[in-house]
Amino acid sequence: MSSIDSRLPEPESPRVLLVEDDAPTRLILQVWLRENGFEFVVAENGDDAWKILEQKHPPEVAIIDWTIPGMDGIELCRRLRATERDYYPYILMITAREEKQDVAYALESGADDYLVKPFSKADLSARLGVAKRMFKLQAGLIRAREELRVRATRDSLTGLFNRAA
């Protein structure tokens, strides 16, 4: 018997951490996230965001403003990438910075995508669609890895640990 319960429903969307200190922008993004069916948690500064990301089951997607109080978005990206995790978190950097070197710097720091403020709902929805695809692919890979681990350590007939385990 597998330790994976395939009867549990697969979540439709990854959970999102929204890190934005500007109240109007934060409220607009919250509405858009709700309309796109995402569960989310909000942090207004980098230090609070890091505490959320250090939790046992942190959000799988982070929408991070570059310029936030405390730890800035770039440092948050770097720390997130330097931390070993069972999954790959998708990071979307949002900022008013639009110079090409800023985009390159954010991507080099660990962001997966970059949106310049102000951006449209369609732009955000497109990026969230990519995050959903990555999340579903990754969830499938993690399930397959776990199934292989179980098969490698358990007897298929009895479900007991095998000699190698």
Short mmCIF file of C-alpha atoms in Angstrom, two decimals:
data_model
loop_
_atom_site.label_atom_id
_atom_site.label_comp_id
_atom_site.label_asym_id
_atom_site.label_seq_id
_atom_site.Cartn_x
_atom_site.Cartn_y
_atom_site.Cartn_z
CA MET A 1 0.00 0.00 0.00
CA SER A 2 1.39 3.38 -0.98
CA SER A 3 1.89 6.15 1.58
CA ILE A 4 0.48 8.54 -1.02
CA ASP A 5 -3.25 9.09 -0.83
CA SER A 6 -4.27 9.60 -4.44
CA ARG A 7 -7.86 10.18 -3.34
CA LEU A 8 -7.03 13.61 -1.95
CA PRO A 9 -8.02 16.35 -4.37
CA GLU A 10 -5.17 18.18 -6.03
CA PRO A 11 -5.27 21.92 -5.32
CA GLU A 12 -6.20 23.91 -8.42
CA SER A 13 -3.83 26.76 -7.66
CA PRO A 14 -0.71 27.36 -5.63
CA ARG A 15 -0.96 29.55 -2.56
CA VAL A 16 0.44 33.05 -3.01
CA LEU A 17 2.46 35.31 -0.74
CA LEU A 18 1.81 38.94 -1.67
CA VAL A 19 4.53 41.29 -0.42
CA GLU A 20 3.52 44.90 -1.08
CA ASP A 21 3.79 47.92 1.23
CA ASP A 22 1.64 50.32 -0.84
CA ALA A 23 -1.94 49.92 0.45
CA PRO A 24 -3.81 50.81 -2.78
CA THR A 25 -1.63 48.50 -4.89
CA ARG A 26 -1.96 45.74 -2.30
CA LEU A 27 -5.76 46.00 -2.29
CA ILE A 28 -5.97 45.89 -6.09
CA LEU A 29 -3.71 42.83 -6.19
CA GLN A 30 -5.78 41.11 -3.50
CA VAL A 31 -8.94 41.62 -5.57
CA TRP A 32 -7.23 40.30 -8.70
CA LEU A 33 -5.86 37.27 -6.84
CA ARG A 34 -9.33 36.47 -5.45
CA GLU A 35 -10.87 36.83 -8.94
CA ASN A 36 -8.26 34.36 -10.25
CA GLY A 37 -9.14 31.85 -7.53
CA PHE A 38 -5.92 32.09 -5.52
CA GLU A 39 -5.59 31.70 -1.78
CA PHE A 40 -3.09 34.22 -0.50
CA VAL A 41 -1.39 35.68 2.53
CA VAL A 42 -0.15 39.27 2.72
CA ALA A 43 3.02 40.81 4.13
CA GLU A 44 3.76 44.52 4.12
CA ASN A 45 7.52 44.22 4.57
CA GLY A 46 10.37 41.86 3.78
CA ASP A 47 10.95 40.72 7.35
CA ASP A 48 7.33 39.58 7.80
CA ALA A 49 7.46 37.93 4.37
CA TRP A 50 10.56 35.97 5.36
CA LYS A 51 8.83 34.73 8.54
CA ILE A 52 5.97 33.44 6.38
CA LEU A 53 8.39 31.78 3.95
CA GLU A 54 10.16 30.02 6.84
CA GLN A 55 6.96 28.31 7.98
CA LYS A 56 6.50 24.57 7.57
CA HIS A 57 4.15 24.91 4.56
CA PRO A 58 4.83 28.32 3.00
CA PRO A 59 3.07 29.62 -0.12
CA GLU A 60 4.37 28.22 -3.42
CA VAL A 61 4.23 31.55 -5.27
CA ALA A 62 5.59 34.89 -4.09
CA ILE A 63 4.64 38.22 -5.63
CA ILE A 64 7.27 40.57 -4.24
CA ASP A 65 7.64 44.31 -4.57
CA TRP A 66 11.29 45.30 -5.03
CA THR A 67 11.11 48.29 -2.70
CA ILE A 68 9.62 47.27 0.64
CA PRO A 69 10.54 48.14 4.24
CA GLY A 70 12.99 45.91 6.06
CA MET A 71 14.51 43.28 3.83
CA ASP A 72 14.01 44.44 0.22
CA GLY A 73 12.60 42.24 -2.53
CA ILE A 74 16.01 41.45 -4.02
CA GLU A 75 17.36 40.15 -0.71
CA LEU A 76 14.15 38.20 -0.16
CA CYS A 77 14.63 36.52 -3.55
CA ARG A 78 18.24 35.67 -2.76
CA ARG A 79 17.39 34.16 0.62
CA LEU A 80 14.54 32.16 -0.85
CA ARG A 81 16.78 30.70 -3.55
CA ALA A 82 19.56 29.94 -1.06
CA THR A 83 17.19 27.89 1.11
CA GLU A 84 16.80 24.21 0.27
CA ARG A 85 13.15 23.26 -0.24
CA ASP A 86 11.18 20.26 -1.44
CA TYR A 87 9.63 22.40 -4.16
CA TYR A 88 10.64 25.30 -6.38
CA PRO A 89 8.83 28.52 -5.37
CA TYR A 90 7.78 30.75 -8.26
CA ILE A 91 8.78 34.40 -7.68
CA LEU A 92 7.21 37.34 -9.51
CA MET A 93 8.99 40.64 -8.89
CA ILE A 94 6.80 43.74 -9.22
CA THR A 95 8.32 47.20 -9.27
CA ALA A 96 8.31 50.64 -10.80
CA ARG A 97 11.90 50.07 -11.96
CA GLU A 98 11.88 49.61 -15.72
CA GLU A 99 15.52 49.81 -16.77
CA LYS A 100 16.87 46.71 -18.53
CA GLN A 101 19.66 46.33 -15.99
CA ASP A 102 17.05 46.28 -13.20
CA VAL A 103 15.18 43.44 -14.89
CA ALA A 104 18.43 41.50 -15.33
CA TYR A 105 19.41 42.16 -11.70
CA ALA A 106 16.07 40.91 -10.36
CA LEU A 107 16.21 37.77 -12.50
CA GLU A 108 19.83 37.12 -11.48
CA SER A 109 18.75 37.51 -7.84
CA GLY A 110 16.24 34.69 -8.18
CA ALA A 111 13.02 36.16 -9.58
CA ASP A 112 11.31 34.06 -12.25
CA ASP A 113 9.45 36.95 -13.86
CA TYR A 114 9.21 40.71 -13.64
CA LEU A 115 6.32 43.14 -13.98
CA VAL A 116 6.68 46.93 -14.14
CA LYS A 117 4.07 48.99 -12.29
CA PRO A 118 1.51 49.96 -13.28
CA PHE A 119 0.52 46.69 -14.93
CA SER A 120 -2.80 45.36 -16.10
CA LYS A 121 -4.91 42.57 -14.70
CA ALA A 122 -4.24 40.66 -17.94
CA ASP A 123 -0.46 40.91 -17.38
CA LEU A 124 -0.78 39.57 -13.84
CA SER A 125 -3.22 36.83 -14.93
CA ALA A 126 -0.77 35.67 -17.60
CA ARG A 127 2.05 35.40 -15.05
CA LEU A 128 -0.21 33.59 -12.60
CA GLY A 129 -1.15 31.17 -15.38
CA VAL A 130 2.54 30.32 -15.77
CA ALA A 131 2.81 29.84 -12.00
CA LYS A 132 -0.19 27.47 -12.05
CA ARG A 133 1.35 25.39 -14.86
CA MET A 134 4.66 25.16 -13.03
CA PHE A 135 2.89 24.26 -9.79
CA LYS A 136 0.92 21.42 -11.41
CA LEU A 137 3.99 20.03 -13.18
CA GLN A 138 6.04 20.22 -10.01
CA ALA A 139 3.28 18.60 -7.91
CA GLY A 140 3.21 15.72 -10.38
CA LEU A 141 6.98 15.30 -10.17
CA ILE A 142 6.90 15.37 -6.38
CA ARG A 143 4.13 12.73 -6.32
CA ALA A 144 6.10 10.56 -8.75
CA ARG A 145 9.28 10.94 -6.68
CA GLU A 146 7.40 9.93 -3.52
CA GLU A 147 5.82 6.95 -5.25
CA LEU A 148 9.26 5.79 -6.44
CA ARG A 149 10.63 6.21 -2.90
CA VAL A 150 7.80 4.06 -1.54
CA ARG A 151 8.29 1.41 -4.23
CA ALA A 152 12.02 1.31 -3.52
CA THR A 153 11.56 0.79 0.23
CA ARG A 154 8.38 -1.31 0.55
CA ASP A 155 7.38 -4.80 -0.44
CA SER A 156 4.68 -4.50 -3.09
CA LEU A 157 2.69 -7.45 -1.72
CA THR A 158 2.76 -6.80 2.03
CA GLY A 159 3.49 -3.09 2.20
CA LEU A 160 6.18 -3.82 4.79
CA PHE A 161 9.64 -2.29 4.55
CA ASN A 162 11.88 -4.35 2.32
CA ARG A 163 15.40 -5.52 3.13
CA ALA A 164 17.02 -2.47 1.52
CA ALA A 165 14.99 -0.16 3.77
#
